[in-house]
Amino acid sequence: MVSTSLKPIDQVFTFPPEWIPKPFEWENYSRAIEYIPFWKYLFNTSVITVLSTLGVVLSCPLVAYSFSKLKWRGRNVLFALTLAVMMIPAQVTMIPLFLLFNKLGWVGTSLPLIIPQFFGVPFYIFLLRQFFMGLPDSLREAAKMDGASELRVYWQIMLPLAKPAVLAVGLFQLMASWTDFLGPLLYLTNEDSYTLSLALQQFQNKQGSEWSLMMAVSTLMTIPIILLFFFLQKTFIKGITFSGIKG
Protein backbone atom coordinates (compact mmCIF):
# COMPACT_ATOMS: atom_id res chain seq x y z
CA MET A 1 0.00 0.00 0.00
CA VAL A 2 2.77 2.46 0.92
CA SER A 3 4.78 1.49 -2.14
CA THR A 4 1.83 1.98 -4.48
CA SER A 5 1.00 5.34 -2.90
CA LEU A 6 4.43 6.61 -3.98
CA LYS A 7 4.44 5.23 -7.53
CA PRO A 8 3.77 6.99 -10.79
CA ILE A 9 0.60 5.64 -12.40
CA ASP A 10 2.54 3.72 -15.08
CA GLN A 11 4.37 1.65 -12.42
CA VAL A 12 1.34 0.52 -10.42
CA PHE A 13 0.67 -2.66 -12.46
CA THR A 14 4.15 -3.50 -13.68
CA PHE A 15 5.09 -7.19 -13.50
CA PRO A 16 7.15 -8.30 -11.71
CA PRO A 17 6.20 -5.67 -9.12
CA GLU A 18 8.71 -2.93 -8.36
CA TRP A 19 8.65 -2.43 -4.61
CA ILE A 20 10.78 0.70 -4.70
CA PRO A 21 9.16 3.45 -6.82
CA LYS A 22 11.31 5.18 -9.42
CA PRO A 23 10.95 8.07 -8.87
CA PHE A 24 9.15 8.63 -5.57
CA GLU A 25 5.93 10.53 -6.26
CA TRP A 26 5.50 12.33 -2.94
CA GLU A 27 3.02 14.70 -4.54
CA ASN A 28 0.52 11.81 -4.70
CA TYR A 29 -0.35 12.64 -1.09
CA SER A 30 -1.04 16.31 -1.75
CA ARG A 31 -3.00 15.41 -4.90
CA ALA A 32 -5.06 12.84 -2.96
CA ILE A 33 -5.96 15.40 -0.29
CA GLU A 34 -7.03 17.87 -2.97
CA TYR A 35 -8.88 15.24 -5.05
CA ILE A 36 -11.54 14.80 -2.33
CA PRO A 37 -12.67 17.01 0.59
CA PHE A 38 -10.19 15.12 2.75
CA TRP A 39 -10.31 17.36 5.82
CA LYS A 40 -14.11 17.39 5.91
CA TYR A 41 -14.24 13.60 5.66
CA LEU A 42 -11.52 13.31 8.31
CA PHE A 43 -13.57 15.49 10.65
CA ASN A 44 -16.73 13.41 10.03
CA THR A 45 -14.84 10.18 10.66
CA SER A 46 -13.24 11.54 13.83
CA VAL A 47 -16.57 12.71 15.30
CA ILE A 48 -18.26 9.35 14.67
CA THR A 49 -15.25 7.42 15.98
CA VAL A 50 -14.82 9.48 19.17
CA LEU A 51 -18.52 9.52 20.07
CA SER A 52 -19.10 5.82 19.37
CA THR A 53 -15.98 4.90 21.37
CA LEU A 54 -17.18 7.11 24.22
CA GLY A 55 -20.54 5.33 24.15
CA VAL A 56 -18.89 1.91 24.41
CA VAL A 57 -16.53 2.98 27.21
CA LEU A 58 -19.42 4.44 29.24
CA SER A 59 -22.01 1.70 28.77
CA CYS A 60 -20.20 -1.64 28.45
CA PRO A 61 -18.19 -1.57 31.74
CA LEU A 62 -21.35 -0.62 33.67
CA VAL A 63 -23.35 -3.52 32.22
CA ALA A 64 -20.43 -5.93 32.62
CA TYR A 65 -20.00 -4.94 36.27
CA SER A 66 -23.68 -5.62 36.89
CA PHE A 67 -23.44 -9.05 35.27
CA SER A 68 -20.32 -10.01 37.23
CA LYS A 69 -20.65 -8.49 40.72
CA LEU A 70 -24.30 -7.68 41.44
CA LYS A 71 -26.92 -10.29 42.26
CA TRP A 72 -30.37 -9.65 40.84
CA ARG A 73 -33.24 -11.72 39.50
CA GLY A 74 -32.88 -12.75 35.87
CA ARG A 75 -29.18 -11.86 35.64
CA ASN A 76 -28.08 -15.19 34.19
CA VAL A 77 -30.96 -15.26 31.73
CA LEU A 78 -30.14 -11.80 30.40
CA PHE A 79 -26.44 -12.64 30.18
CA ALA A 80 -27.26 -15.77 28.19
CA LEU A 81 -29.41 -13.61 25.92
CA THR A 82 -26.49 -11.22 25.51
CA LEU A 83 -24.26 -14.11 24.44
CA ALA A 84 -26.96 -15.36 22.06
CA VAL A 85 -27.05 -11.96 20.36
CA MET A 86 -23.36 -12.39 19.52
CA MET A 87 -24.26 -15.46 17.42
CA ILE A 88 -26.68 -13.57 15.15
CA PRO A 89 -24.99 -12.52 11.88
CA ALA A 90 -25.09 -8.79 11.23
CA GLN A 91 -26.75 -9.42 7.85
CA VAL A 92 -29.84 -10.78 9.63
CA THR A 93 -30.48 -7.55 11.53
CA MET A 94 -29.38 -5.18 8.79
CA ILE A 95 -32.82 -4.63 7.19
CA PRO A 96 -34.84 -4.45 10.46
CA LEU A 97 -32.36 -1.94 11.88
CA PHE A 98 -32.47 0.15 8.73
CA LEU A 99 -36.29 0.21 8.85
CA LEU A 100 -36.19 1.17 12.52
CA PHE A 101 -33.74 4.02 11.99
CA ASN A 102 -35.69 5.16 8.95
CA LYS A 103 -38.87 5.35 11.09
CA LEU A 104 -36.95 7.44 13.60
CA GLY A 105 -35.76 9.77 10.83
CA TRP A 106 -32.12 8.96 11.48
CA VAL A 107 -31.21 7.72 7.98
CA GLY A 108 -29.04 10.37 6.35
CA THR A 109 -27.42 11.29 9.67
CA SER A 110 -24.61 9.80 11.73
CA LEU A 111 -26.92 8.92 14.65
CA PRO A 112 -27.30 5.20 13.68
CA LEU A 113 -23.51 4.92 13.85
CA ILE A 114 -23.26 6.54 17.30
CA ILE A 115 -26.38 6.13 19.47
CA PRO A 116 -26.53 2.26 19.54
CA GLN A 117 -23.05 2.15 21.09
CA PHE A 118 -24.37 3.95 24.19
CA PHE A 119 -26.57 0.90 24.88
CA GLY A 120 -23.71 -1.61 24.97
CA VAL A 121 -22.06 -4.06 22.58
CA PRO A 122 -22.44 -7.75 23.52
CA PHE A 123 -18.86 -8.80 22.74
CA TYR A 124 -17.35 -5.95 24.75
CA ILE A 125 -19.73 -6.66 27.65
CA PHE A 126 -18.63 -10.30 27.67
CA LEU A 127 -14.95 -9.33 27.54
CA LEU A 128 -15.26 -6.87 30.42
CA ARG A 129 -17.38 -9.25 32.49
CA GLN A 130 -14.56 -11.77 32.38
CA PHE A 131 -12.20 -9.10 33.69
CA PHE A 132 -14.50 -7.96 36.50
CA MET A 133 -15.03 -11.57 37.62
CA GLY A 134 -11.29 -11.81 38.23
CA LEU A 135 -11.32 -8.88 40.66
CA PRO A 136 -11.66 -9.92 44.34
CA ASP A 137 -15.07 -9.41 45.95
CA SER A 138 -13.32 -8.36 49.18
CA LEU A 139 -12.60 -4.93 47.67
CA ARG A 140 -16.27 -4.32 47.02
CA GLU A 141 -17.33 -5.67 50.41
CA ALA A 142 -14.80 -3.51 52.26
CA ALA A 143 -16.00 -0.40 50.44
CA LYS A 144 -19.62 -1.26 51.20
CA MET A 145 -18.77 -1.64 54.90
CA ASP A 146 -17.25 1.84 54.84
CA GLY A 147 -20.57 3.19 53.60
CA ALA A 148 -19.83 3.54 49.89
CA SER A 149 -22.78 3.27 47.52
CA GLU A 150 -22.78 0.70 44.74
CA LEU A 151 -22.19 3.40 42.13
CA ARG A 152 -19.26 4.79 44.11
CA VAL A 153 -17.74 1.32 44.46
CA TYR A 154 -17.98 0.90 40.70
CA TRP A 155 -16.70 4.36 39.80
CA GLN A 156 -13.86 4.78 42.30
CA ILE A 157 -12.66 1.21 42.88
CA MET A 158 -13.69 -1.30 40.23
CA LEU A 159 -13.51 0.88 37.13
CA PRO A 160 -9.94 2.14 37.78
CA LEU A 161 -8.82 -1.47 38.31
CA ALA A 162 -10.42 -2.42 34.98
CA LYS A 163 -8.62 0.34 33.10
CA PRO A 164 -6.52 -2.03 30.90
CA ALA A 165 -9.59 -3.95 29.77
CA VAL A 166 -11.62 -0.77 29.19
CA LEU A 167 -8.81 0.73 27.10
CA ALA A 168 -8.58 -2.49 25.09
CA VAL A 169 -12.32 -2.37 24.41
CA GLY A 170 -12.07 1.31 23.51
CA LEU A 171 -9.30 0.56 21.04
CA PHE A 172 -11.36 -2.25 19.49
CA GLN A 173 -14.29 0.10 18.98
CA LEU A 174 -12.09 2.91 17.72
CA MET A 175 -10.62 0.67 15.04
CA ALA A 176 -14.05 -0.67 14.10
CA SER A 177 -15.56 2.82 13.74
CA TRP A 178 -12.54 4.32 11.99
CA THR A 179 -12.51 1.66 9.28
CA ASP A 180 -16.26 0.97 9.08
CA PHE A 181 -17.54 1.00 5.50
CA LEU A 182 -20.88 -0.81 5.54
CA GLY A 183 -22.48 1.35 8.26
CA PRO A 184 -21.75 4.70 6.58
CA LEU A 185 -22.70 3.20 3.21
CA LEU A 186 -26.16 2.29 4.55
CA TYR A 187 -26.97 5.39 6.57
CA LEU A 188 -25.03 8.34 5.16
CA THR A 189 -26.79 9.68 2.08
CA ASN A 190 -25.28 13.17 1.91
CA GLU A 191 -21.73 13.56 0.60
CA ASP A 192 -21.06 16.29 3.17
CA SER A 193 -21.40 13.68 5.94
CA TYR A 194 -19.24 10.98 4.27
CA THR A 195 -16.44 9.26 6.15
CA LEU A 196 -12.98 8.45 4.82
CA SER A 197 -13.97 4.85 4.10
CA LEU A 198 -16.70 6.05 1.73
CA ALA A 199 -14.36 8.67 0.30
CA LEU A 200 -12.15 5.94 -1.14
CA GLN A 201 -14.95 5.17 -3.61
CA GLN A 202 -14.51 8.61 -5.11
CA PHE A 203 -11.13 7.59 -6.52
CA GLN A 204 -12.97 5.22 -8.87
CA ASN A 205 -14.52 6.67 -11.99
CA LYS A 206 -15.54 5.65 -15.49
CA GLN A 207 -12.04 6.27 -16.83
CA GLY A 208 -10.47 3.98 -14.24
CA SER A 209 -9.23 4.13 -10.66
CA GLU A 210 -6.67 6.50 -9.22
CA TRP A 211 -4.82 3.71 -7.47
CA SER A 212 -1.87 5.78 -6.29
CA LEU A 213 -4.13 8.42 -4.77
CA MET A 214 -6.39 5.77 -3.22
CA MET A 215 -3.43 4.07 -1.59
CA ALA A 216 -2.15 7.44 -0.35
CA VAL A 217 -5.43 8.10 1.51
CA SER A 218 -5.49 4.50 2.77
CA THR A 219 -2.00 5.02 4.20
CA LEU A 220 -3.09 8.23 5.90
CA MET A 221 -6.08 6.36 7.39
CA THR A 222 -3.84 3.62 8.74
CA ILE A 223 -1.23 5.84 10.41
CA PRO A 224 -3.41 7.00 13.39
CA ILE A 225 -4.34 3.40 14.28
CA ILE A 226 -0.70 2.29 14.14
CA LEU A 227 0.43 5.21 16.31
CA LEU A 228 -2.37 4.61 18.81
CA PHE A 229 -1.53 0.94 19.16
CA PHE A 230 2.19 1.75 19.41
CA PHE A 231 1.65 4.05 22.39
CA LEU A 232 -1.00 1.87 24.08
CA GLN A 233 0.30 -1.59 23.24
CA LYS A 234 1.31 -2.53 26.82
CA THR A 235 -2.08 -1.57 28.21
CA PHE A 236 -3.88 -3.18 25.28
CA ILE A 237 -2.07 -6.52 25.60
CA LYS A 238 -2.45 -6.46 29.40
CA GLY A 239 -6.21 -5.95 29.09
CA ILE A 240 -6.64 -8.76 26.58
CA THR A 241 -4.45 -11.14 28.58
CA PHE A 242 -6.24 -10.52 31.87
CA SER A 243 -9.66 -10.80 30.22
CA GLY A 244 -8.74 -14.18 28.81
CA ILE A 245 -7.16 -15.68 31.91
CA LYS A 246 -9.38 -14.44 34.73
CA GLY A 247 -12.62 -15.89 33.32
Coordinates of C-alpha atoms in Angstrom, one line a residue:
M1 CA 0.0 0.0 0.0
V2 CA 2.8 2.5 0.9
S3 CA 4.8 1.5 -2.1
T4 CA 1.8 2.0 -4.5
S5 CA 1.0 5.3 -2.9
L6 CA 4.4 6.6 -4.0
K7 CA 4.4 5.2 -7.5
P8 CA 3.8 7.0 -10.8
I9 CA 0.6 5.6 -12.4
D10 CA 2.5 3.7 -15.1
Q11 CA 4.4 1.7 -12.4
V12 CA 1.3 0.5 -10.4
F13 CA 0.7 -2.7 -12.5
T14 CA 4.2 -3.5 -13.7
F15 CA 5.1 -7.2 -13.5
P16 CA 7.1 -8.3 -11.7
P17 CA 6.2 -5.7 -9.1
E18 CA 8.7 -2.9 -8.4
W19 CA 8.6 -2.4 -4.6
I20 CA 10.8 0.7 -4.7
P21 CA 9.2 3.4 -6.8
K22 CA 11.3 5.2 -9.4
P23 CA 10.9 8.1 -8.9
F24 CA 9.2 8.6 -5.6
E25 CA 5.9 10.5 -6.3
W26 CA 5.5 12.3 -2.9
E27 CA 3.0 14.7 -4.5
N28 CA 0.5 11.8 -4.7
Y29 CA -0.3 12.6 -1.1
S30 CA -1.0 16.3 -1.8
R31 CA -3.0 15.4 -4.9
A32 CA -5.1 12.8 -3.0
I33 CA -6.0 15.4 -0.3
E34 CA -7.0 17.9 -3.0
Y35 CA -8.9 15.2 -5.0
I36 CA -11.5 14.8 -2.3
P37 CA -12.7 17.0 0.6
F38 CA -10.2 15.1 2.7
W39 CA -10.3 17.4 5.8
K40 CA -14.1 17.4 5.9
Y41 CA -14.2 13.6 5.7
L42 CA -11.5 13.3 8.3
F43 CA -13.6 15.5 10.6
N44 CA -16.7 13.4 10.0
T45 CA -14.8 10.2 10.7
S46 CA -13.2 11.5 13.8
V47 CA -16.6 12.7 15.3
I48 CA -18.3 9.4 14.7
T49 CA -15.3 7.4 16.0
V50 CA -14.8 9.5 19.2
L51 CA -18.5 9.5 20.1
S52 CA -19.1 5.8 19.4
T53 CA -16.0 4.9 21.4
L54 CA -17.2 7.1 24.2
G55 CA -20.5 5.3 24.2
V56 CA -18.9 1.9 24.4
V57 CA -16.5 3.0 27.2
L58 CA -19.4 4.4 29.2
S59 CA -22.0 1.7 28.8
C60 CA -20.2 -1.6 28.5
P61 CA -18.2 -1.6 31.7
L62 CA -21.4 -0.6 33.7
V63 CA -23.3 -3.5 32.2
A64 CA -20.4 -5.9 32.6
Y65 CA -20.0 -4.9 36.3
S66 CA -23.7 -5.6 36.9
F67 CA -23.4 -9.1 35.3
S68 CA -20.3 -10.0 37.2
K69 CA -20.7 -8.5 40.7
L70 CA -24.3 -7.7 41.4
K71 CA -26.9 -10.3 42.3
W72 CA -30.4 -9.6 40.8
R73 CA -33.2 -11.7 39.5
G74 CA -32.9 -12.7 35.9
R75 CA -29.2 -11.9 35.6
N76 CA -28.1 -15.2 34.2
V77 CA -31.0 -15.3 31.7
L78 CA -30.1 -11.8 30.4
F79 CA -26.4 -12.6 30.2
A80 CA -27.3 -15.8 28.2
L81 CA -29.4 -13.6 25.9
T82 CA -26.5 -11.2 25.5
L83 CA -24.3 -14.1 24.4
A84 CA -27.0 -15.4 22.1
V85 CA -27.0 -12.0 20.4
M86 CA -23.4 -12.4 19.5
M87 CA -24.3 -15.5 17.4
I88 CA -26.7 -13.6 15.1
P89 CA -25.0 -12.5 11.9
A90 CA -25.1 -8.8 11.2
Q91 CA -26.8 -9.4 7.9
V92 CA -29.8 -10.8 9.6
T93 CA -30.5 -7.6 11.5
M94 CA -29.4 -5.2 8.8
I95 CA -32.8 -4.6 7.2
P96 CA -34.8 -4.4 10.5
L97 CA -32.4 -1.9 11.9
F98 CA -32.5 0.2 8.7
L99 CA -36.3 0.2 8.8
L100 CA -36.2 1.2 12.5
F101 CA -33.7 4.0 12.0
N102 CA -35.7 5.2 8.9
K103 CA -38.9 5.3 11.1
L104 CA -36.9 7.4 13.6
G105 CA -35.8 9.8 10.8
W106 CA -32.1 9.0 11.5
V107 CA -31.2 7.7 8.0
G108 CA -29.0 10.4 6.3
T109 CA -27.4 11.3 9.7
S110 CA -24.6 9.8 11.7
L111 CA -26.9 8.9 14.6
P112 CA -27.3 5.2 13.7
L113 CA -23.5 4.9 13.9
I114 CA -23.3 6.5 17.3
I115 CA -26.4 6.1 19.5
P116 CA -26.5 2.3 19.5
Q117 CA -23.1 2.2 21.1
F118 CA -24.4 3.9 24.2
F119 CA -26.6 0.9 24.9
G120 CA -23.7 -1.6 25.0
V121 CA -22.1 -4.1 22.6
P122 CA -22.4 -7.8 23.5
F123 CA -18.9 -8.8 22.7
Y124 CA -17.4 -6.0 24.8
I125 CA -19.7 -6.7 27.7
F126 CA -18.6 -10.3 27.7
L127 CA -14.9 -9.3 27.5
L128 CA -15.3 -6.9 30.4
R129 CA -17.4 -9.2 32.5
Q130 CA -14.6 -11.8 32.4
F131 CA -12.2 -9.1 33.7
F132 CA -14.5 -8.0 36.5
M133 CA -15.0 -11.6 37.6
G134 CA -11.3 -11.8 38.2
L135 CA -11.3 -8.9 40.7
P136 CA -11.7 -9.9 44.3
D137 CA -15.1 -9.4 46.0
S138 CA -13.3 -8.4 49.2
L139 CA -12.6 -4.9 47.7
R140 CA -16.3 -4.3 47.0
E141 CA -17.3 -5.7 50.4
A142 CA -14.8 -3.5 52.3
A143 CA -16.0 -0.4 50.4
K144 CA -19.6 -1.3 51.2
M145 CA -18.8 -1.6 54.9
D146 CA -17.2 1.8 54.8
G147 CA -20.6 3.2 53.6
A148 CA -19.8 3.5 49.9
S149 CA -22.8 3.3 47.5
E150 CA -22.8 0.7 44.7
L151 CA -22.2 3.4 42.1
R152 CA -19.3 4.8 44.1
V153 CA -17.7 1.3 44.5
Y154 CA -18.0 0.9 40.7
W155 CA -16.7 4.4 39.8
Q156 CA -13.9 4.8 42.3
I157 CA -12.7 1.2 42.9
M158 CA -13.7 -1.3 40.2
L159 CA -13.5 0.9 37.1
P160 CA -9.9 2.1 37.8
L161 CA -8.8 -1.5 38.3
A162 CA -10.4 -2.4 35.0
K163 CA -8.6 0.3 33.1
P164 CA -6.5 -2.0 30.9
A165 CA -9.6 -4.0 29.8
V166 CA -11.6 -0.8 29.2
L167 CA -8.8 0.7 27.1
A168 CA -8.6 -2.5 25.1
V169 CA -12.3 -2.4 24.4
G170 CA -12.1 1.3 23.5
L171 CA -9.3 0.6 21.0
F172 CA -11.4 -2.3 19.5
Q173 CA -14.3 0.1 19.0
L174 CA -12.1 2.9 17.7
M175 CA -10.6 0.7 15.0
A176 CA -14.0 -0.7 14.1
S177 CA -15.6 2.8 13.7
W178 CA -12.5 4.3 12.0
T179 CA -12.5 1.7 9.3
D180 CA -16.3 1.0 9.1
F181 CA -17.5 1.0 5.5
L182 CA -20.9 -0.8 5.5
G183 CA -22.5 1.3 8.3
P184 CA -21.7 4.7 6.6
L185 CA -22.7 3.2 3.2
L186 CA -26.2 2.3 4.6
Y187 CA -27.0 5.4 6.6
L188 CA -25.0 8.3 5.2
T189 CA -26.8 9.7 2.1
N190 CA -25.3 13.2 1.9
E191 CA -21.7 13.6 0.6
D192 CA -21.1 16.3 3.2
S193 CA -21.4 13.7 5.9
Y194 CA -19.2 11.0 4.3
T195 CA -16.4 9.3 6.2
L196 CA -13.0 8.5 4.8
S197 CA -14.0 4.8 4.1
L198 CA -16.7 6.1 1.7
A199 CA -14.4 8.7 0.3
L200 CA -12.2 5.9 -1.1
Q201 CA -14.9 5.2 -3.6
Q202 CA -14.5 8.6 -5.1
F203 CA -11.1 7.6 -6.5
Q204 CA -13.0 5.2 -8.9
N205 CA -14.5 6.7 -12.0
K206 CA -15.5 5.7 -15.5
Q207 CA -12.0 6.3 -16.8
G208 CA -10.5 4.0 -14.2
S209 CA -9.2 4.1 -10.7
E210 CA -6.7 6.5 -9.2
W211 CA -4.8 3.7 -7.5
S212 CA -1.9 5.8 -6.3
L213 CA -4.1 8.4 -4.8
M214 CA -6.4 5.8 -3.2
M215 CA -3.4 4.1 -1.6
A216 CA -2.2 7.4 -0.4
V217 CA -5.4 8.1 1.5
S218 CA -5.5 4.5 2.8
T219 CA -2.0 5.0 4.2
L220 CA -3.1 8.2 5.9
M221 CA -6.1 6.4 7.4
T222 CA -3.8 3.6 8.7
I223 CA -1.2 5.8 10.4
P224 CA -3.4 7.0 13.4
I225 CA -4.3 3.4 14.3
I226 CA -0.7 2.3 14.1
L227 CA 0.4 5.2 16.3
L228 CA -2.4 4.6 18.8
F229 CA -1.5 0.9 19.2
F230 CA 2.2 1.8 19.4
F231 CA 1.6 4.0 22.4
L232 CA -1.0 1.9 24.1
Q233 CA 0.3 -1.6 23.2
K234 CA 1.3 -2.5 26.8
T235 CA -2.1 -1.6 28.2
F236 CA -3.9 -3.2 25.3
I237 CA -2.1 -6.5 25.6
K238 CA -2.5 -6.5 29.4
G239 CA -6.2 -5.9 29.1
I240 CA -6.6 -8.8 26.6
T241 CA -4.4 -11.1 28.6
F242 CA -6.2 -10.5 31.9
S243 CA -9.7 -10.8 30.2
G244 CA -8.7 -14.2 28.8
I245 CA -7.2 -15.7 31.9
K246 CA -9.4 -14.4 34.7
G247 CA -12.6 -15.9 33.3

